[in-house]
Amino acid sequence: MAQLRAFAALAEHLHFRDAAAALRMSQPALSGAVAALEESLNTRLVERTTRRVLLTAAGERVARRAQHILADLDRLVDEVHAVRGPLVGPLRLGVIPTVAPYLLPPVLPRLAAGFPDLELSVHEEQTETIVAELLAGRLDVVVLALPAPAHGVTELTLYEEDFVLVAPASSRLDGPVQRQVLNELDVILLNEGHCLRDQALDVCREAGARAAAATYATSLSTLVQLVSGGLGVTLVPETALPVETRRAPGLSEHRFAAPAPFRRIGLGYRATSPRADEFRALADTIRAAVAESDVNVRQPA
Protein backbone atom coordinates (compact mmCIF):
# COMPACT_ATOMS: atom_id res chain seq x y z
CA MET A 1 0.00 0.00 0.00
CA ALA A 2 2.96 2.32 0.64
CA GLN A 3 4.01 1.79 -2.98
CA LEU A 4 0.55 2.77 -4.21
CA ARG A 5 0.52 5.87 -2.00
CA ALA A 6 3.94 6.88 -3.33
CA PHE A 7 2.78 6.50 -6.92
CA ALA A 8 -0.44 8.43 -6.22
CA ALA A 9 1.60 11.34 -4.87
CA LEU A 10 3.86 11.24 -7.93
CA ALA A 11 0.82 11.17 -10.24
CA GLU A 12 -0.58 14.20 -8.43
CA HIS A 13 2.60 16.32 -8.46
CA LEU A 14 4.34 14.91 -11.57
CA HIS A 15 7.63 15.72 -9.88
CA PHE A 16 9.72 13.42 -7.67
CA ARG A 17 10.94 16.17 -5.34
CA ASP A 18 7.47 17.64 -4.77
CA ALA A 19 5.86 14.23 -4.31
CA ALA A 20 8.56 13.19 -1.84
CA ALA A 21 8.08 16.42 0.11
CA ALA A 22 4.31 15.89 0.25
CA LEU A 23 4.83 12.41 1.72
CA ARG A 24 7.75 13.57 3.92
CA MET A 25 10.07 10.93 2.53
CA SER A 26 13.32 11.01 0.57
CA GLN A 27 13.38 11.11 -3.22
CA PRO A 28 15.32 7.82 -3.47
CA ALA A 29 12.73 6.12 -1.25
CA LEU A 30 9.90 7.46 -3.38
CA SER A 31 11.61 6.43 -6.60
CA GLY A 32 12.24 2.96 -5.17
CA ALA A 33 8.60 2.56 -4.15
CA VAL A 34 7.35 3.54 -7.61
CA ALA A 35 9.86 1.21 -9.27
CA ALA A 36 8.74 -1.64 -6.99
CA LEU A 37 5.11 -1.03 -7.95
CA GLU A 38 6.05 -1.07 -11.64
CA GLU A 39 7.86 -4.36 -11.10
CA SER A 40 4.86 -5.86 -9.27
CA LEU A 41 2.52 -4.84 -12.08
CA ASN A 42 5.09 -5.73 -14.75
CA THR A 43 4.47 -2.47 -16.61
CA ARG A 44 5.83 1.05 -16.93
CA LEU A 45 3.74 3.59 -15.06
CA VAL A 46 5.83 6.72 -15.56
CA GLU A 47 8.05 8.17 -18.23
CA ARG A 48 10.99 9.95 -16.65
CA THR A 49 12.41 12.96 -18.50
CA THR A 50 15.11 15.41 -17.47
CA ARG A 51 12.57 18.03 -16.41
CA ARG A 52 9.34 16.31 -15.45
CA VAL A 53 7.45 13.06 -15.06
CA LEU A 54 4.81 11.85 -17.53
CA LEU A 55 2.30 9.10 -16.87
CA THR A 56 2.00 6.26 -19.34
CA ALA A 57 -1.42 5.02 -20.40
CA ALA A 58 -1.17 2.32 -17.75
CA GLY A 59 -0.04 4.92 -15.25
CA GLU A 60 -3.11 7.07 -15.93
CA ARG A 61 -5.39 4.11 -15.24
CA VAL A 62 -3.54 3.07 -12.06
CA ALA A 63 -3.58 6.69 -10.82
CA ARG A 64 -7.37 6.86 -11.15
CA ARG A 65 -7.86 3.56 -9.34
CA ALA A 66 -5.30 4.47 -6.67
CA GLN A 67 -7.31 7.52 -5.60
CA HIS A 68 -10.37 5.37 -4.88
CA ILE A 69 -8.40 2.58 -3.21
CA LEU A 70 -6.50 4.95 -0.90
CA ALA A 71 -9.67 6.89 -0.03
CA ASP A 72 -11.40 3.62 0.93
CA LEU A 73 -8.37 2.59 2.99
CA ASP A 74 -8.30 5.92 4.84
CA ARG A 75 -12.00 5.59 5.63
CA LEU A 76 -11.43 2.05 6.92
CA VAL A 77 -8.59 3.22 9.17
CA ASP A 78 -10.75 6.08 10.48
CA GLU A 79 -13.58 3.67 11.26
CA VAL A 80 -11.23 1.34 13.16
CA HIS A 81 -9.88 4.27 15.19
CA ALA A 82 -13.41 5.43 15.97
CA VAL A 83 -14.30 1.99 17.36
CA ARG A 84 -11.17 1.88 19.56
CA GLY A 85 -12.26 4.94 21.53
CA PRO A 86 -11.63 8.69 21.54
CA LEU A 87 -8.16 9.90 20.65
CA VAL A 88 -6.45 6.51 20.63
CA GLY A 89 -3.68 5.65 18.18
CA PRO A 90 -2.28 7.79 15.36
CA LEU A 91 -3.59 11.31 14.79
CA ARG A 92 -2.05 13.55 12.12
CA LEU A 93 -2.64 17.18 13.02
CA GLY A 94 -1.92 20.13 10.73
CA VAL A 95 -1.47 23.62 12.21
CA ILE A 96 -0.82 26.96 10.51
CA PRO A 97 2.43 28.78 11.47
CA THR A 98 0.70 31.80 13.03
CA VAL A 99 -1.05 29.51 15.53
CA ALA A 100 1.31 26.57 16.20
CA PRO A 101 3.99 28.25 18.39
CA TYR A 102 1.40 29.86 20.66
CA LEU A 103 -1.33 27.21 20.88
CA LEU A 104 0.70 23.99 21.09
CA PRO A 105 2.62 24.71 24.35
CA PRO A 106 -0.54 24.76 26.52
CA VAL A 107 -2.36 22.09 24.49
CA LEU A 108 0.22 19.30 24.10
CA PRO A 109 0.71 18.57 27.84
CA ARG A 110 -3.05 18.44 28.33
CA LEU A 111 -3.44 15.98 25.45
CA ALA A 112 -0.62 13.81 26.79
CA ALA A 113 -2.20 13.72 30.25
CA GLY A 114 -5.78 13.17 29.09
CA PHE A 115 -5.14 10.76 26.23
CA PRO A 116 -2.01 8.70 26.98
CA ASP A 117 -2.68 6.29 24.09
CA LEU A 118 -2.78 9.07 21.51
CA GLU A 119 0.04 8.93 18.94
CA LEU A 120 0.12 12.53 17.79
CA SER A 121 2.15 13.86 14.89
CA VAL A 122 2.10 17.59 14.12
CA HIS A 123 2.70 19.19 10.74
CA GLU A 124 3.11 22.96 10.52
CA GLU A 125 2.27 24.40 7.11
CA GLN A 126 0.37 27.28 5.54
CA THR A 127 -3.40 27.07 5.17
CA GLU A 128 -3.52 26.03 1.52
CA THR A 129 -1.12 23.14 2.14
CA ILE A 130 -2.72 21.68 5.25
CA VAL A 131 -6.21 21.88 3.74
CA ALA A 132 -5.00 20.09 0.60
CA GLU A 133 -3.28 17.47 2.78
CA LEU A 134 -6.47 17.07 4.82
CA LEU A 135 -8.67 16.53 1.77
CA ALA A 136 -6.11 14.13 0.30
CA GLY A 137 -6.24 12.02 3.47
CA ARG A 138 -2.65 12.74 4.53
CA LEU A 139 -3.83 14.69 7.58
CA ASP A 140 -6.72 13.81 9.89
CA VAL A 141 -7.56 17.21 11.34
CA VAL A 142 -6.24 20.77 11.06
CA VAL A 143 -6.15 23.97 13.14
CA LEU A 144 -6.55 27.07 11.01
CA ALA A 145 -8.22 30.46 10.72
CA LEU A 146 -11.86 30.11 9.74
CA PRO A 147 -13.51 29.85 7.35
CA ALA A 148 -11.59 27.04 5.68
CA PRO A 149 -10.84 27.84 2.03
CA ALA A 150 -12.40 24.64 0.65
CA HIS A 151 -15.63 22.69 0.51
CA GLY A 152 -15.99 19.39 2.33
CA VAL A 153 -14.40 20.60 5.58
CA THR A 154 -16.43 20.56 8.80
CA GLU A 155 -15.46 23.39 11.16
CA LEU A 156 -15.48 23.64 14.96
CA THR A 157 -14.72 27.07 16.40
CA LEU A 158 -12.04 27.04 19.13
CA TYR A 159 -11.68 30.72 20.02
CA GLU A 160 -11.69 34.25 18.70
CA GLU A 161 -8.81 36.68 19.20
CA ASP A 162 -8.39 40.37 18.47
CA PHE A 163 -5.61 41.88 16.40
CA VAL A 164 -3.34 44.32 18.25
CA LEU A 165 -1.46 47.15 16.55
CA VAL A 166 2.27 46.83 17.31
CA ALA A 167 4.33 49.96 16.63
CA PRO A 168 7.74 51.38 17.53
CA ALA A 169 7.80 52.87 21.04
CA SER A 170 8.56 56.24 19.47
CA SER A 171 5.15 56.35 17.75
CA ARG A 172 2.71 58.94 19.09
CA LEU A 173 -0.25 56.63 19.39
CA ASP A 174 -2.27 56.74 22.58
CA GLY A 175 -5.18 54.81 24.06
CA PRO A 176 -7.52 52.55 22.05
CA VAL A 177 -6.92 53.44 18.40
CA GLN A 178 -9.42 53.71 15.58
CA ARG A 179 -8.87 51.59 12.47
CA GLN A 180 -8.51 54.75 10.42
CA VAL A 181 -5.13 55.38 12.10
CA LEU A 182 -3.74 52.78 9.67
CA ASN A 183 -4.16 55.40 6.92
CA GLU A 184 -1.27 57.34 8.45
CA LEU A 185 1.09 54.39 9.04
CA ASP A 186 3.24 51.99 7.01
CA VAL A 187 1.75 48.55 7.66
CA ILE A 188 4.13 45.65 7.03
CA LEU A 189 2.80 42.14 6.41
CA LEU A 190 3.70 38.48 6.10
CA ASN A 191 4.59 37.07 2.69
CA GLU A 192 1.91 35.74 0.37
CA GLY A 193 0.47 32.39 1.34
CA HIS A 194 -0.13 33.25 5.00
CA CYS A 195 -3.80 33.68 5.84
CA LEU A 196 -2.79 36.25 8.46
CA ARG A 197 -1.53 38.44 5.62
CA ASP A 198 -4.93 38.30 3.93
CA GLN A 199 -6.71 39.09 7.20
CA ALA A 200 -4.45 42.09 7.86
CA LEU A 201 -5.04 43.32 4.31
CA ASP A 202 -8.78 43.09 4.89
CA VAL A 203 -8.43 45.27 8.00
CA CYS A 204 -6.40 47.80 6.02
CA ARG A 205 -8.97 47.88 3.21
CA GLU A 206 -11.82 48.41 5.67
CA ALA A 207 -9.93 51.40 7.09
CA GLY A 208 -9.11 52.71 3.64
CA ALA A 209 -5.40 52.15 4.28
CA ARG A 210 -2.72 50.65 2.06
CA ALA A 211 -0.02 48.26 3.24
CA ALA A 212 3.63 49.18 2.63
CA ALA A 213 4.76 47.39 -0.54
CA ALA A 214 8.51 47.23 0.09
CA THR A 215 8.81 45.07 3.23
CA TYR A 216 7.43 41.60 3.94
CA ALA A 217 8.38 38.81 6.36
CA THR A 218 8.15 35.03 6.44
CA SER A 219 7.18 34.77 10.12
CA LEU A 220 5.55 36.76 12.90
CA SER A 221 8.87 36.82 14.74
CA THR A 222 10.60 38.56 11.85
CA LEU A 223 7.63 40.86 11.35
CA VAL A 224 7.81 42.12 14.93
CA GLN A 225 11.59 42.52 14.70
CA LEU A 226 11.12 44.70 11.63
CA VAL A 227 8.72 46.89 13.58
CA SER A 228 11.26 47.07 16.39
CA GLY A 229 13.75 48.29 13.82
CA GLY A 230 11.47 51.14 12.85
CA LEU A 231 10.35 49.88 9.44
CA GLY A 232 6.62 50.30 10.13
CA VAL A 233 3.78 48.87 12.18
CA THR A 234 1.98 45.54 12.02
CA LEU A 235 -1.05 43.62 13.30
CA VAL A 236 -0.39 40.77 15.73
CA PRO A 237 -3.02 38.33 17.08
CA GLU A 238 -3.46 38.30 20.86
CA THR A 239 -2.09 34.77 21.34
CA ALA A 240 1.21 35.70 19.67
CA LEU A 241 1.61 39.02 21.45
CA PRO A 242 3.28 37.89 24.73
CA VAL A 243 5.81 35.68 22.95
CA GLU A 244 6.78 37.93 20.06
CA THR A 245 6.92 41.30 21.84
CA ARG A 246 9.10 39.79 24.58
CA ARG A 247 11.73 39.03 21.95
CA ALA A 248 11.88 42.55 20.48
CA PRO A 249 12.77 45.80 22.31
CA GLY A 250 11.35 49.26 21.75
CA LEU A 251 7.75 48.35 20.96
CA SER A 252 4.37 49.74 21.94
CA GLU A 253 1.09 47.81 21.84
CA HIS A 254 -2.21 49.47 20.96
CA ARG A 255 -5.60 47.81 21.06
CA PHE A 256 -8.31 48.94 18.70
CA ALA A 257 -11.48 50.68 19.78
CA ALA A 258 -14.55 48.44 19.61
CA PRO A 259 -15.40 46.69 17.45
CA ALA A 260 -11.80 45.51 17.17
CA PRO A 261 -10.68 43.47 14.14
CA PHE A 262 -10.33 39.80 15.04
CA ARG A 263 -9.83 36.33 13.64
CA ARG A 264 -11.59 33.07 14.43
CA ILE A 265 -9.45 29.96 14.99
CA GLY A 266 -11.00 26.55 14.56
CA LEU A 267 -10.61 22.86 13.97
CA GLY A 268 -11.30 21.43 10.52
CA TYR A 269 -11.82 17.85 9.43
CA ARG A 270 -13.23 16.03 6.41
CA ALA A 271 -17.02 16.08 6.41
CA THR A 272 -16.95 12.36 5.52
CA SER A 273 -14.72 11.33 8.44
CA PRO A 274 -16.25 8.88 10.94
CA ARG A 275 -14.05 10.37 13.70
CA ALA A 276 -16.26 13.42 14.32
CA ASP A 277 -16.76 12.49 17.99
CA GLU A 278 -12.99 12.30 18.48
CA PHE A 279 -12.46 15.68 16.89
CA ARG A 280 -15.12 17.22 19.11
CA ALA A 281 -13.24 15.81 22.11
CA LEU A 282 -10.04 17.29 20.70
CA ALA A 283 -11.73 20.67 20.27
CA ASP A 284 -12.99 20.57 23.87
CA THR A 285 -9.48 19.80 25.08
CA ILE A 286 -7.99 22.69 23.12
CA ARG A 287 -10.65 25.09 24.40
CA ALA A 288 -9.99 24.02 27.99
CA ALA A 289 -6.23 24.47 27.58
CA VAL A 290 -6.68 27.93 26.08
CA ALA A 291 -9.11 28.93 28.84
CA GLU A 292 -6.52 28.00 31.50
CA SER A 293 -3.72 29.94 29.80
CA ASP A 294 -3.09 33.66 30.19
CA VAL A 295 -3.93 34.60 26.61
CA ASN A 296 -6.71 37.10 26.02
CA VAL A 297 -9.17 35.28 23.74
CA ARG A 298 -12.91 34.75 23.59
CA GLN A 299 -14.47 31.32 23.80
CA PRO A 300 -17.27 30.51 21.33
CA ALA A 301 -20.79 31.06 22.59
Coordinates of C-alpha atoms in Angstrom, one line a residue:
M1 CA 0.0 0.0 0.0
A2 CA 3.0 2.3 0.6
Q3 CA 4.0 1.8 -3.0
L4 CA 0.6 2.8 -4.2
R5 CA 0.5 5.9 -2.0
A6 CA 3.9 6.9 -3.3
F7 CA 2.8 6.5 -6.9
A8 CA -0.4 8.4 -6.2
A9 CA 1.6 11.3 -4.9
L10 CA 3.9 11.2 -7.9
A11 CA 0.8 11.2 -10.2
E12 CA -0.6 14.2 -8.4
H13 CA 2.6 16.3 -8.5
L14 CA 4.3 14.9 -11.6
H15 CA 7.6 15.7 -9.9
F16 CA 9.7 13.4 -7.7
R17 CA 10.9 16.2 -5.3
D18 CA 7.5 17.6 -4.8
A19 CA 5.9 14.2 -4.3
A20 CA 8.6 13.2 -1.8
A21 CA 8.1 16.4 0.1
A22 CA 4.3 15.9 0.2
L23 CA 4.8 12.4 1.7
R24 CA 7.7 13.6 3.9
M25 CA 10.1 10.9 2.5
S26 CA 13.3 11.0 0.6
Q27 CA 13.4 11.1 -3.2
P28 CA 15.3 7.8 -3.5
A29 CA 12.7 6.1 -1.3
L30 CA 9.9 7.5 -3.4
S31 CA 11.6 6.4 -6.6
G32 CA 12.2 3.0 -5.2
A33 CA 8.6 2.6 -4.2
V34 CA 7.4 3.5 -7.6
A35 CA 9.9 1.2 -9.3
A36 CA 8.7 -1.6 -7.0
L37 CA 5.1 -1.0 -8.0
E38 CA 6.0 -1.1 -11.6
E39 CA 7.9 -4.4 -11.1
S40 CA 4.9 -5.9 -9.3
L41 CA 2.5 -4.8 -12.1
N42 CA 5.1 -5.7 -14.7
T43 CA 4.5 -2.5 -16.6
R44 CA 5.8 1.0 -16.9
L45 CA 3.7 3.6 -15.1
V46 CA 5.8 6.7 -15.6
E47 CA 8.1 8.2 -18.2
R48 CA 11.0 9.9 -16.7
T49 CA 12.4 13.0 -18.5
T50 CA 15.1 15.4 -17.5
R51 CA 12.6 18.0 -16.4
R52 CA 9.3 16.3 -15.4
V53 CA 7.5 13.1 -15.1
L54 CA 4.8 11.8 -17.5
L55 CA 2.3 9.1 -16.9
T56 CA 2.0 6.3 -19.3
A57 CA -1.4 5.0 -20.4
A58 CA -1.2 2.3 -17.7
G59 CA 0.0 4.9 -15.2
E60 CA -3.1 7.1 -15.9
R61 CA -5.4 4.1 -15.2
V62 CA -3.5 3.1 -12.1
A63 CA -3.6 6.7 -10.8
R64 CA -7.4 6.9 -11.2
R65 CA -7.9 3.6 -9.3
A66 CA -5.3 4.5 -6.7
Q67 CA -7.3 7.5 -5.6
H68 CA -10.4 5.4 -4.9
I69 CA -8.4 2.6 -3.2
L70 CA -6.5 5.0 -0.9
A71 CA -9.7 6.9 0.0
D72 CA -11.4 3.6 0.9
L73 CA -8.4 2.6 3.0
D74 CA -8.3 5.9 4.8
R75 CA -12.0 5.6 5.6
L76 CA -11.4 2.1 6.9
V77 CA -8.6 3.2 9.2
D78 CA -10.7 6.1 10.5
E79 CA -13.6 3.7 11.3
V80 CA -11.2 1.3 13.2
H81 CA -9.9 4.3 15.2
A82 CA -13.4 5.4 16.0
V83 CA -14.3 2.0 17.4
R84 CA -11.2 1.9 19.6
G85 CA -12.3 4.9 21.5
P86 CA -11.6 8.7 21.5
L87 CA -8.2 9.9 20.7
V88 CA -6.4 6.5 20.6
G89 CA -3.7 5.6 18.2
P90 CA -2.3 7.8 15.4
L91 CA -3.6 11.3 14.8
R92 CA -2.1 13.5 12.1
L93 CA -2.6 17.2 13.0
G94 CA -1.9 20.1 10.7
V95 CA -1.5 23.6 12.2
I96 CA -0.8 27.0 10.5
P97 CA 2.4 28.8 11.5
T98 CA 0.7 31.8 13.0
V99 CA -1.1 29.5 15.5
A100 CA 1.3 26.6 16.2
P101 CA 4.0 28.3 18.4
Y102 CA 1.4 29.9 20.7
L103 CA -1.3 27.2 20.9
L104 CA 0.7 24.0 21.1
P105 CA 2.6 24.7 24.4
P106 CA -0.5 24.8 26.5
V107 CA -2.4 22.1 24.5
L108 CA 0.2 19.3 24.1
P109 CA 0.7 18.6 27.8
R110 CA -3.0 18.4 28.3
L111 CA -3.4 16.0 25.4
A112 CA -0.6 13.8 26.8
A113 CA -2.2 13.7 30.2
G114 CA -5.8 13.2 29.1
F115 CA -5.1 10.8 26.2
P116 CA -2.0 8.7 27.0
D117 CA -2.7 6.3 24.1
L118 CA -2.8 9.1 21.5
E119 CA 0.0 8.9 18.9
L120 CA 0.1 12.5 17.8
S121 CA 2.1 13.9 14.9
V122 CA 2.1 17.6 14.1
H123 CA 2.7 19.2 10.7
E124 CA 3.1 23.0 10.5
E125 CA 2.3 24.4 7.1
Q126 CA 0.4 27.3 5.5
T127 CA -3.4 27.1 5.2
E128 CA -3.5 26.0 1.5
T129 CA -1.1 23.1 2.1
I130 CA -2.7 21.7 5.2
V131 CA -6.2 21.9 3.7
A132 CA -5.0 20.1 0.6
E133 CA -3.3 17.5 2.8
L134 CA -6.5 17.1 4.8
L135 CA -8.7 16.5 1.8
A136 CA -6.1 14.1 0.3
G137 CA -6.2 12.0 3.5
R138 CA -2.6 12.7 4.5
L139 CA -3.8 14.7 7.6
D140 CA -6.7 13.8 9.9
V141 CA -7.6 17.2 11.3
V142 CA -6.2 20.8 11.1
V143 CA -6.1 24.0 13.1
L144 CA -6.5 27.1 11.0
A145 CA -8.2 30.5 10.7
L146 CA -11.9 30.1 9.7
P147 CA -13.5 29.9 7.3
A148 CA -11.6 27.0 5.7
P149 CA -10.8 27.8 2.0
A150 CA -12.4 24.6 0.6
H151 CA -15.6 22.7 0.5
G152 CA -16.0 19.4 2.3
V153 CA -14.4 20.6 5.6
T154 CA -16.4 20.6 8.8
E155 CA -15.5 23.4 11.2
L156 CA -15.5 23.6 15.0
T157 CA -14.7 27.1 16.4
L158 CA -12.0 27.0 19.1
Y159 CA -11.7 30.7 20.0
E160 CA -11.7 34.3 18.7
E161 CA -8.8 36.7 19.2
D162 CA -8.4 40.4 18.5
F163 CA -5.6 41.9 16.4
V164 CA -3.3 44.3 18.2
L165 CA -1.5 47.1 16.5
V166 CA 2.3 46.8 17.3
A167 CA 4.3 50.0 16.6
P168 CA 7.7 51.4 17.5
A169 CA 7.8 52.9 21.0
S170 CA 8.6 56.2 19.5
S171 CA 5.2 56.4 17.8
R172 CA 2.7 58.9 19.1
L173 CA -0.2 56.6 19.4
D174 CA -2.3 56.7 22.6
G175 CA -5.2 54.8 24.1
P176 CA -7.5 52.5 22.0
V177 CA -6.9 53.4 18.4
Q178 CA -9.4 53.7 15.6
R179 CA -8.9 51.6 12.5
Q180 CA -8.5 54.8 10.4
V181 CA -5.1 55.4 12.1
L182 CA -3.7 52.8 9.7
N183 CA -4.2 55.4 6.9
E184 CA -1.3 57.3 8.4
L185 CA 1.1 54.4 9.0
D186 CA 3.2 52.0 7.0
V187 CA 1.7 48.5 7.7
I188 CA 4.1 45.7 7.0
L189 CA 2.8 42.1 6.4
L190 CA 3.7 38.5 6.1
N191 CA 4.6 37.1 2.7
E192 CA 1.9 35.7 0.4
G193 CA 0.5 32.4 1.3
H194 CA -0.1 33.3 5.0
C195 CA -3.8 33.7 5.8
L196 CA -2.8 36.3 8.5
R197 CA -1.5 38.4 5.6
D198 CA -4.9 38.3 3.9
Q199 CA -6.7 39.1 7.2
A200 CA -4.4 42.1 7.9
L201 CA -5.0 43.3 4.3
D202 CA -8.8 43.1 4.9
V203 CA -8.4 45.3 8.0
C204 CA -6.4 47.8 6.0
R205 CA -9.0 47.9 3.2
E206 CA -11.8 48.4 5.7
A207 CA -9.9 51.4 7.1
G208 CA -9.1 52.7 3.6
A209 CA -5.4 52.1 4.3
R210 CA -2.7 50.6 2.1
A211 CA 0.0 48.3 3.2
A212 CA 3.6 49.2 2.6
A213 CA 4.8 47.4 -0.5
A214 CA 8.5 47.2 0.1
T215 CA 8.8 45.1 3.2
Y216 CA 7.4 41.6 3.9
A217 CA 8.4 38.8 6.4
T218 CA 8.1 35.0 6.4
S219 CA 7.2 34.8 10.1
L220 CA 5.5 36.8 12.9
S221 CA 8.9 36.8 14.7
T222 CA 10.6 38.6 11.8
L223 CA 7.6 40.9 11.4
V224 CA 7.8 42.1 14.9
Q225 CA 11.6 42.5 14.7
L226 CA 11.1 44.7 11.6
V227 CA 8.7 46.9 13.6
S228 CA 11.3 47.1 16.4
G229 CA 13.8 48.3 13.8
G230 CA 11.5 51.1 12.9
L231 CA 10.3 49.9 9.4
G232 CA 6.6 50.3 10.1
V233 CA 3.8 48.9 12.2
T234 CA 2.0 45.5 12.0
L235 CA -1.1 43.6 13.3
V236 CA -0.4 40.8 15.7
P237 CA -3.0 38.3 17.1
E238 CA -3.5 38.3 20.9
T239 CA -2.1 34.8 21.3
A240 CA 1.2 35.7 19.7
L241 CA 1.6 39.0 21.4
P242 CA 3.3 37.9 24.7
V243 CA 5.8 35.7 22.9
E244 CA 6.8 37.9 20.1
T245 CA 6.9 41.3 21.8
R246 CA 9.1 39.8 24.6
R247 CA 11.7 39.0 21.9
A248 CA 11.9 42.6 20.5
P249 CA 12.8 45.8 22.3
G250 CA 11.4 49.3 21.8
L251 CA 7.7 48.3 21.0
S252 CA 4.4 49.7 21.9
E253 CA 1.1 47.8 21.8
H254 CA -2.2 49.5 21.0
R255 CA -5.6 47.8 21.1
F256 CA -8.3 48.9 18.7
A257 CA -11.5 50.7 19.8
A258 CA -14.6 48.4 19.6
P259 CA -15.4 46.7 17.4
A260 CA -11.8 45.5 17.2
P261 CA -10.7 43.5 14.1
F262 CA -10.3 39.8 15.0
R263 CA -9.8 36.3 13.6
R264 CA -11.6 33.1 14.4
I265 CA -9.5 30.0 15.0
G266 CA -11.0 26.6 14.6
L267 CA -10.6 22.9 14.0
G268 CA -11.3 21.4 10.5
Y269 CA -11.8 17.9 9.4
R270 CA -13.2 16.0 6.4
A271 CA -17.0 16.1 6.4
T272 CA -17.0 12.4 5.5
S273 CA -14.7 11.3 8.4
P274 CA -16.2 8.9 10.9
R275 CA -14.1 10.4 13.7
A276 CA -16.3 13.4 14.3
D277 CA -16.8 12.5 18.0
E278 CA -13.0 12.3 18.5
F279 CA -12.5 15.7 16.9
R280 CA -15.1 17.2 19.1
A281 CA -13.2 15.8 22.1
L282 CA -10.0 17.3 20.7
A283 CA -11.7 20.7 20.3
D284 CA -13.0 20.6 23.9
T285 CA -9.5 19.8 25.1
I286 CA -8.0 22.7 23.1
R287 CA -10.6 25.1 24.4
A288 CA -10.0 24.0 28.0
A289 CA -6.2 24.5 27.6
V290 CA -6.7 27.9 26.1
A291 CA -9.1 28.9 28.8
E292 CA -6.5 28.0 31.5
S293 CA -3.7 29.9 29.8
D294 CA -3.1 33.7 30.2
V295 CA -3.9 34.6 26.6
N296 CA -6.7 37.1 26.0
V297 CA -9.2 35.3 23.7
R298 CA -12.9 34.7 23.6
Q299 CA -14.5 31.3 23.8
P300 CA -17.3 30.5 21.3
A301 CA -20.8 31.1 22.6

